[in-house]
mmCIF file of C-alpha atoms in Angstrom:
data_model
loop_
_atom_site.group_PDB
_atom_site.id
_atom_site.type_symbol
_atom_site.label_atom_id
_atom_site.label_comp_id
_atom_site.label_asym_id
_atom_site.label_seq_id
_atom_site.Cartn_x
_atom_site.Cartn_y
_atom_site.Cartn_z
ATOM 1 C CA UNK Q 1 0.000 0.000 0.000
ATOM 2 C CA UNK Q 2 1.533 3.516 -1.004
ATOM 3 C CA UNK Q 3 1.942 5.723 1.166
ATOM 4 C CA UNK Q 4 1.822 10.050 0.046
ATOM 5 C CA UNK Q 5 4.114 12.181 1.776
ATOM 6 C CA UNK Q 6 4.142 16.171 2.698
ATOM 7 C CA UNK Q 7 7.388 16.796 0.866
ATOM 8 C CA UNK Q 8 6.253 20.444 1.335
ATOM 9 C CA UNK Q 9 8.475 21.428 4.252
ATOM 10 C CA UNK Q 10 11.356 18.474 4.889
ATOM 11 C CA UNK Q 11 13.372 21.275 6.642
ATOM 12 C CA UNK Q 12 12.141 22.728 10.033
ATOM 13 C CA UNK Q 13 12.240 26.506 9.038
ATOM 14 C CA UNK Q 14 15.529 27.870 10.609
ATOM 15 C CA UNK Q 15 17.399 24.283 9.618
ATOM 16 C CA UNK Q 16 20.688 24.037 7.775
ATOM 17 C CA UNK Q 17 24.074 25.709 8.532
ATOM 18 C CA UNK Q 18 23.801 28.784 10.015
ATOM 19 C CA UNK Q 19 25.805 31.753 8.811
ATOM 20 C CA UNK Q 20 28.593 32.749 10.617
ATOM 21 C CA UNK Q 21 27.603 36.676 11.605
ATOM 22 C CA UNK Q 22 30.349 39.557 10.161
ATOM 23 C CA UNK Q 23 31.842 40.775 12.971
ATOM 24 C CA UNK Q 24 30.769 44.450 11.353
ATOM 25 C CA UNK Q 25 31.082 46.102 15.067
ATOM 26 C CA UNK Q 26 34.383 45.358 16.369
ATOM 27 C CA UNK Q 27 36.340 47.721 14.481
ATOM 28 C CA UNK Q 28 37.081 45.882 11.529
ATOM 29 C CA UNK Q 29 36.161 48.276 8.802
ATOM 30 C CA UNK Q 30 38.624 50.535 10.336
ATOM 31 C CA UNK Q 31 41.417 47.737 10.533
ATOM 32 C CA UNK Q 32 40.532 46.937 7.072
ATOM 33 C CA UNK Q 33 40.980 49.975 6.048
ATOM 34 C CA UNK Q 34 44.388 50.257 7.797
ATOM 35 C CA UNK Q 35 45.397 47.672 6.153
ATOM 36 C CA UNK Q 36 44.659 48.358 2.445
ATOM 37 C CA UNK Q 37 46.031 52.279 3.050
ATOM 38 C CA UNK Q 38 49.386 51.374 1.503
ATOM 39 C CA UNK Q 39 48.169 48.971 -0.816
ATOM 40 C CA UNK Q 40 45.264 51.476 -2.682
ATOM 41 C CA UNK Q 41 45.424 52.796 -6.094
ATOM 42 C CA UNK Q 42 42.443 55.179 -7.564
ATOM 43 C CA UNK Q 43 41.768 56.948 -10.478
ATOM 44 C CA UNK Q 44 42.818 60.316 -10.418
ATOM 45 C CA UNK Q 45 39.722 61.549 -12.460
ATOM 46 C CA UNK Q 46 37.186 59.759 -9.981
ATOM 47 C CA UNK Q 47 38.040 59.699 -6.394
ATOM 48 C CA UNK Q 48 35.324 56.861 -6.087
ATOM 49 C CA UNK Q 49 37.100 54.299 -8.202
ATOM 50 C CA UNK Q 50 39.897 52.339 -5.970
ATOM 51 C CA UNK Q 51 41.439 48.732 -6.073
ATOM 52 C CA UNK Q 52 44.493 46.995 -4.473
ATOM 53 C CA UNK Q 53 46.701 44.810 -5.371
ATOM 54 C CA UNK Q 54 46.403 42.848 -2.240
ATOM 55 C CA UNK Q 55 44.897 38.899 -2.824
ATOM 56 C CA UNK Q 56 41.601 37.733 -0.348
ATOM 57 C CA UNK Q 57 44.219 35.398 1.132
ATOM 58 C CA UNK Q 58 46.526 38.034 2.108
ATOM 59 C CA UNK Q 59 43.926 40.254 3.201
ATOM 60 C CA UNK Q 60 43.011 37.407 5.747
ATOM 61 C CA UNK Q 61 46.090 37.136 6.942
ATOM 62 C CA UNK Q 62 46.612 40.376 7.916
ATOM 63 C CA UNK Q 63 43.261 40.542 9.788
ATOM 64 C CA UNK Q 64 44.370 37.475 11.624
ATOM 65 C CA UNK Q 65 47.141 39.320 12.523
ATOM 66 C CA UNK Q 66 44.845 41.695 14.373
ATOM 67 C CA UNK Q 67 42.829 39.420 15.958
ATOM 68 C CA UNK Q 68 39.860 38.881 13.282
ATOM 69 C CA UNK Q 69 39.149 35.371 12.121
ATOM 70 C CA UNK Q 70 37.319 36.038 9.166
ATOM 71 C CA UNK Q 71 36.386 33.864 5.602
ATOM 72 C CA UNK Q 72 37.400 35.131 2.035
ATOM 73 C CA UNK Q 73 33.802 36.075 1.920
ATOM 74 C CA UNK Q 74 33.934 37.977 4.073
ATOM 75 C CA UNK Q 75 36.893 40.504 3.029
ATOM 76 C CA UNK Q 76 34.776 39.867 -0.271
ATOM 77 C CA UNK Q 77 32.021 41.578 1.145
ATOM 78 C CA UNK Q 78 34.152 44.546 2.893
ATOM 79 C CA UNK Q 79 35.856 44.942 -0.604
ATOM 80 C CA UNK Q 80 32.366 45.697 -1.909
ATOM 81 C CA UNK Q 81 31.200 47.270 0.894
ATOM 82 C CA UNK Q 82 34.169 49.787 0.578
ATOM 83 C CA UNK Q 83 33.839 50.211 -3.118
ATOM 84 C CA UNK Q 84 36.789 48.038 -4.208
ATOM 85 C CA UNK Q 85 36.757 46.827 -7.621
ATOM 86 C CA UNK Q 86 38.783 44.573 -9.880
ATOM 87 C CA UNK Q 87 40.795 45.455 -12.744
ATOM 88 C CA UNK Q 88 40.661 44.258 -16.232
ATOM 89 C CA UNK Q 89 43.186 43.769 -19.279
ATOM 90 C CA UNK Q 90 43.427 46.771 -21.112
ATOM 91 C CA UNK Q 91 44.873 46.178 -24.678
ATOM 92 C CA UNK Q 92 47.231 49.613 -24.265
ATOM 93 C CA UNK Q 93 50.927 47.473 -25.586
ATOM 94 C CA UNK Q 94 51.155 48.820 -29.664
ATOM 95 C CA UNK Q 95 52.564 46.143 -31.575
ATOM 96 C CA UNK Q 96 54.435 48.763 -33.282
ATOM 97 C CA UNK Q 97 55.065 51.980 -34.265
ATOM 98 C CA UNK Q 98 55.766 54.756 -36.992
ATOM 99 C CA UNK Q 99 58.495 57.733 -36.791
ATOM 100 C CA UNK Q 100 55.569 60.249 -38.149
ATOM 101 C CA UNK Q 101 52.231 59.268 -35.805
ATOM 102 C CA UNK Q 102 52.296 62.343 -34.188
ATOM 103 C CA UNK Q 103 53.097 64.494 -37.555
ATOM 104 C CA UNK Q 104 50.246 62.815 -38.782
ATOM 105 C CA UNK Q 105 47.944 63.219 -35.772
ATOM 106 C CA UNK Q 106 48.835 67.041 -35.553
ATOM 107 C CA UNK Q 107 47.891 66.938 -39.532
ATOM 108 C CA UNK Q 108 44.542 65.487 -38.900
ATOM 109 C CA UNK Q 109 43.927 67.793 -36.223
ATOM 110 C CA UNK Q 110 44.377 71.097 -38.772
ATOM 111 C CA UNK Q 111 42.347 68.877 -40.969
ATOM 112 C CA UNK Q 112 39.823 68.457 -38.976
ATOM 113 C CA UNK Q 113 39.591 72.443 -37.407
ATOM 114 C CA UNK Q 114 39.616 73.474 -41.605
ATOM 115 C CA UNK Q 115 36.957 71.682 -42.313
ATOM 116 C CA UNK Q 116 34.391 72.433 -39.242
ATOM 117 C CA UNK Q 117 35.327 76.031 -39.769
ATOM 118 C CA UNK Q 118 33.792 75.784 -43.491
ATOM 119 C CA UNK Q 119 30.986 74.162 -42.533
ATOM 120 C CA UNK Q 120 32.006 70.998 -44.528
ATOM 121 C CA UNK Q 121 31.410 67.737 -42.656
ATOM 122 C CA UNK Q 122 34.382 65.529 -41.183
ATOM 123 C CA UNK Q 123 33.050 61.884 -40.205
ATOM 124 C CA UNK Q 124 35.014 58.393 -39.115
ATOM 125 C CA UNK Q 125 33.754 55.497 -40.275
ATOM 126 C CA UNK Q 126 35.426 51.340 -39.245
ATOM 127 C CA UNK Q 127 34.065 48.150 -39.923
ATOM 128 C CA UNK Q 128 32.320 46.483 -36.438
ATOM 129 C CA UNK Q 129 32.574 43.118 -35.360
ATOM 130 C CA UNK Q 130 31.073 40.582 -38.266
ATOM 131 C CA UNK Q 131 28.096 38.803 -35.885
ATOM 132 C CA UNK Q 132 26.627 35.585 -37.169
ATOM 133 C CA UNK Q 133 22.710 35.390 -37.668
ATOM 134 C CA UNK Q 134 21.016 32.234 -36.186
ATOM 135 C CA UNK Q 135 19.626 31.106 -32.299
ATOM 136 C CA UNK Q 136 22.538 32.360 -31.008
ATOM 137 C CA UNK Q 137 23.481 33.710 -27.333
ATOM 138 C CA UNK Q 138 23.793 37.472 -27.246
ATOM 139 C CA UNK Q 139 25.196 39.654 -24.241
ATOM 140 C CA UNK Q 140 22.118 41.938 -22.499
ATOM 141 C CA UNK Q 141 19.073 41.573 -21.201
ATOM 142 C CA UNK Q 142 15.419 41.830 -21.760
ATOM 143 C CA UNK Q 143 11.484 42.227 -20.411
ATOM 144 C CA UNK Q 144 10.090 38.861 -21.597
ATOM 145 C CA UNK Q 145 7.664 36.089 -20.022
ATOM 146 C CA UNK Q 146 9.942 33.275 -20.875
ATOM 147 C CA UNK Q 147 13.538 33.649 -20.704
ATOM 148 C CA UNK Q 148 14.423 33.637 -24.582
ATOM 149 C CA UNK Q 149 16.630 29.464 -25.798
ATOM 150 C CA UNK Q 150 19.135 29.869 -27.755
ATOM 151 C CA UNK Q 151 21.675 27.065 -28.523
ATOM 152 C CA UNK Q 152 24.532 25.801 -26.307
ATOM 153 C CA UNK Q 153 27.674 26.087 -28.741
ATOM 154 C CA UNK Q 154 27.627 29.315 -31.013
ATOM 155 C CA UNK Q 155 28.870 27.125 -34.264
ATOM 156 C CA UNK Q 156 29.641 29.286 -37.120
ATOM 157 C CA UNK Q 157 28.791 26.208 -39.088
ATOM 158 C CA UNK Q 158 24.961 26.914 -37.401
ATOM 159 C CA UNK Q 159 24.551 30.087 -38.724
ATOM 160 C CA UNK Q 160 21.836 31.166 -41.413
ATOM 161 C CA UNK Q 161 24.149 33.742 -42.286
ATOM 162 C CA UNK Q 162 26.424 36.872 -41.124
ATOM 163 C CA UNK Q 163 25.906 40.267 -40.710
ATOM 164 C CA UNK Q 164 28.665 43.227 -40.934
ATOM 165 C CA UNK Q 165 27.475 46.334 -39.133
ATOM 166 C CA UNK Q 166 29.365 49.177 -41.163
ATOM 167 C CA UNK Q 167 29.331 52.281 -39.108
ATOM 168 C CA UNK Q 168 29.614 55.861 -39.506
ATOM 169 C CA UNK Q 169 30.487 58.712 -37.026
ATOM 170 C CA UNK Q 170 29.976 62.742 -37.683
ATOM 171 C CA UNK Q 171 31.895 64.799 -34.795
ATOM 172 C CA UNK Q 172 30.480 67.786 -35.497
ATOM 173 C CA UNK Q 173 26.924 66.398 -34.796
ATOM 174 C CA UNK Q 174 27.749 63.428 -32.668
ATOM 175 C CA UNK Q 175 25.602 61.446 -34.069
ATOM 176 C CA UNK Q 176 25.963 57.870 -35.889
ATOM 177 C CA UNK Q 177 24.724 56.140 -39.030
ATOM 178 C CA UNK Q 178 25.243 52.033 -39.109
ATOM 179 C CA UNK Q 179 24.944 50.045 -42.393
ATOM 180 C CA UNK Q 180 24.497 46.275 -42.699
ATOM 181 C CA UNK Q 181 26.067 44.080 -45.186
ATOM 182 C CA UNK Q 182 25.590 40.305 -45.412
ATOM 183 C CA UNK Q 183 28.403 39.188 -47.545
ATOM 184 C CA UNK Q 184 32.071 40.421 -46.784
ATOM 185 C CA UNK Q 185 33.752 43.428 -45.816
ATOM 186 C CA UNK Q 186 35.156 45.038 -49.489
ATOM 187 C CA UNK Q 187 36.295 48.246 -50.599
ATOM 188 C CA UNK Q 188 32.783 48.439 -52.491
ATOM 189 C CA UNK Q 189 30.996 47.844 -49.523
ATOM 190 C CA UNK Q 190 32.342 50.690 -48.280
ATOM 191 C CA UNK Q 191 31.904 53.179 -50.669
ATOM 192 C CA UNK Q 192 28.175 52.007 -51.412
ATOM 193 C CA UNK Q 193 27.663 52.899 -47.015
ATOM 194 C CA UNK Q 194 29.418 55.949 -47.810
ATOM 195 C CA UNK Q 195 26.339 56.694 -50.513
ATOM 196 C CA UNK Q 196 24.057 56.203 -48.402
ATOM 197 C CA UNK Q 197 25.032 58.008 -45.481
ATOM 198 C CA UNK Q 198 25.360 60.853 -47.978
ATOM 199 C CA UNK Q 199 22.389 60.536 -49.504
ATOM 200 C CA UNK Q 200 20.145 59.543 -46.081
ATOM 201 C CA UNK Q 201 22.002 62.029 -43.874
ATOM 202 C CA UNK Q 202 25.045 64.434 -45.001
ATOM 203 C CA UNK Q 203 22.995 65.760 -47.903
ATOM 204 C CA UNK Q 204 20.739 66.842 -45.388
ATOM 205 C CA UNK Q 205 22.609 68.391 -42.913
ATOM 206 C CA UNK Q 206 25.268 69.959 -44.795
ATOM 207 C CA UNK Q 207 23.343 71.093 -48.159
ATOM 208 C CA UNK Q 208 25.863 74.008 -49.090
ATOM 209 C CA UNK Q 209 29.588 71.483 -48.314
ATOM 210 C CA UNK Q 210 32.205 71.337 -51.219
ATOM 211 C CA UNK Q 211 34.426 68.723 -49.528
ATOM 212 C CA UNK Q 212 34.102 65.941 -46.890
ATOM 213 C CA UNK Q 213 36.479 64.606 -44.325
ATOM 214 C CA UNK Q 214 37.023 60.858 -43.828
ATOM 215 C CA UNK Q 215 38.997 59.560 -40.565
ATOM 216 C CA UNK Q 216 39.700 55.742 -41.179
ATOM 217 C CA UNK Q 217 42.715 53.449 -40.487
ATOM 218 C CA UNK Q 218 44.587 51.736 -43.225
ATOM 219 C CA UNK Q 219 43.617 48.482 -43.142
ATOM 220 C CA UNK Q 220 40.676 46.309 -44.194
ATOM 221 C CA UNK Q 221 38.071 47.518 -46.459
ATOM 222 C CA UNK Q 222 39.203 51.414 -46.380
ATOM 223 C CA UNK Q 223 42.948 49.881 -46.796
ATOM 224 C CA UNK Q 224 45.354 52.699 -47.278
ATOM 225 C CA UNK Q 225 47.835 50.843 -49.636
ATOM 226 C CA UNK Q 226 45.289 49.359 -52.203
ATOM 227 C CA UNK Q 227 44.274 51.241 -54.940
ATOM 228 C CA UNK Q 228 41.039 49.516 -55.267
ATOM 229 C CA UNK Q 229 39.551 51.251 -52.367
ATOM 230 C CA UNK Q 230 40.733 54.363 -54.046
ATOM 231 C CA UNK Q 231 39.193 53.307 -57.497
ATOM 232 C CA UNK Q 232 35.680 52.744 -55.635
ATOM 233 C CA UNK Q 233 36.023 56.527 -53.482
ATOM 234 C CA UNK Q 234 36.858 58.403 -56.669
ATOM 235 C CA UNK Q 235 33.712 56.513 -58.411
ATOM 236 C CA UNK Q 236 31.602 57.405 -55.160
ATOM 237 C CA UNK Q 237 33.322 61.302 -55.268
ATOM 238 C CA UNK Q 238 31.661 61.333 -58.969
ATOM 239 C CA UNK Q 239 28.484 59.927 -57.986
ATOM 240 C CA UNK Q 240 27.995 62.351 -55.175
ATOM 241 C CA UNK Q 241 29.268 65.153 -57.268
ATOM 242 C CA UNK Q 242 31.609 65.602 -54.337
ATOM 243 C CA UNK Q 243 35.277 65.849 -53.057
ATOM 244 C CA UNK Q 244 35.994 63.323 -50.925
ATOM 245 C CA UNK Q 245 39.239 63.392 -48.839
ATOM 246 C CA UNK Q 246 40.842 60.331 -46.487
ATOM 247 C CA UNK Q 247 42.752 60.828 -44.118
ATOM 248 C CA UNK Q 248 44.206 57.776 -42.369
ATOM 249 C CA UNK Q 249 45.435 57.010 -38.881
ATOM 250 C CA UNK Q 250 48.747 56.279 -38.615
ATOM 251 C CA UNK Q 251 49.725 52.644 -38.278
ATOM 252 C CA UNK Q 252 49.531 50.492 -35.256
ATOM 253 C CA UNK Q 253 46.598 53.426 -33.716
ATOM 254 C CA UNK Q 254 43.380 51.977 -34.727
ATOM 255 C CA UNK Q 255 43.159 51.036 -30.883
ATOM 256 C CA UNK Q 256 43.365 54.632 -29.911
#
């Protein structure tokens, strides 16, 4: 005979390990504190941004030191509580360099202040990420009643396709234009987002300019050694019935 059991509560409410309590009221935010003093960096330009270099582990130590006996969790939770944060890789190291950068950064800059001051337009444009098209998993978040599936290995060999998000920036009125492509990144690619930009945007704004400004690197589609990219602008420049003028970054400064 079977037997149906109240699985509803199997653990008496207060059951289980207790948590050991943070001895919060003994002084040890101020030892902490001590502690970390000559082990703090900051950022200059935002007195609320610290780290150290100083591990859990050593942390620990040194408040065992002072008479604390405290977890990892819980200098994990005084780090936070204090506003401690970690530190990421920051791709800074150039793989290179080039005897003229700054000649050529000090030209752009003239460039740049000529063209503004005539009321011609000066715009970047780069080449984003290529992202593949399918059920794949994608960074953020969303209002939704079911959480959204997507599958477990992003295969390229899964993907219904790819996308390449060509993008456009105008400094003078910080403001951005994207194009998408879904076959490869080519010189003709962009000089046909170029069109439309001008067409869908710098036409608009900028009715009276004689000249535009481009801001690129030199590699990929807007490569600065390859005279098919310069071939496809001077087609585009007769399209538009407009100069068109590159100016490219330096080498080894498309990270800047």
């Amino acid at each position: 005979m079977e037997t149906l059991m109240d699985i509803t509560g199997i653990r008496q409410p207060g059951g289980g390990r207790k948590k050991r309590p943070l001895p919060l009221n003994s002084g040890i935010d101020q030892d902490f504190l001590d502690i970390l003093q000559q082990h703090t960096a900051g950022n200059p330009m935002n007195s609320s941004i610290r780290w150290t270099y100083l591990k859990p582990r050593e942390i620990v130590s040194e408040l065992l030191k002072k008479g604390y006996s405290v977890s990892r969790n819980i200098v994990r939770y005084l780090l936070k509580k204090h506003e401690y944060v970690k530190r990421k890789a920051q791709k800074n190291i150039t793989m290179g360099g080039h005897p003229d950068r700054n000649a050529q950064f000090e030209n752009i800059t003239q460039l740049k202040q000529d063209y503004l001051d005539a009321g011609n337009p000066v715009i970047s444009m780069d080449t984003k990420k290529k992202e593949l098209l399918g059920t794949f998993y994608r960074n953020g978040s969303l209002y939704t009643q079911a959480a959204i599936q997507t599958n477990d290995h992003d295969f390229p060999s899964s993907a219904t396709g790819s996308v390449i998000p060509h993008g456009f920036y105008d400094l003078k009125r910080n403001t951005g234009y994207i194009t998408l492509g879904t076959s490869h990144d080519t010189s003709e690619f962009a000089c046909d987002s170029l069109f439309q930009w001008w067409v869908n945007e710098g036409i608009i704004h900028y009715p009276k300019a004689k000249s535009l400004l481009i801001l690129c690197d030199g590699g990929g589609s807007n490569s600065s050694r390859h005279y098919i990219f310069k071939e496809d602008l001077q087609k585009t420049a007769n399209a538009l019935g407009l100069e068109i003028r590159i100016a490219h970054y330096p080498p080894y400064t498309s990270k800047y």
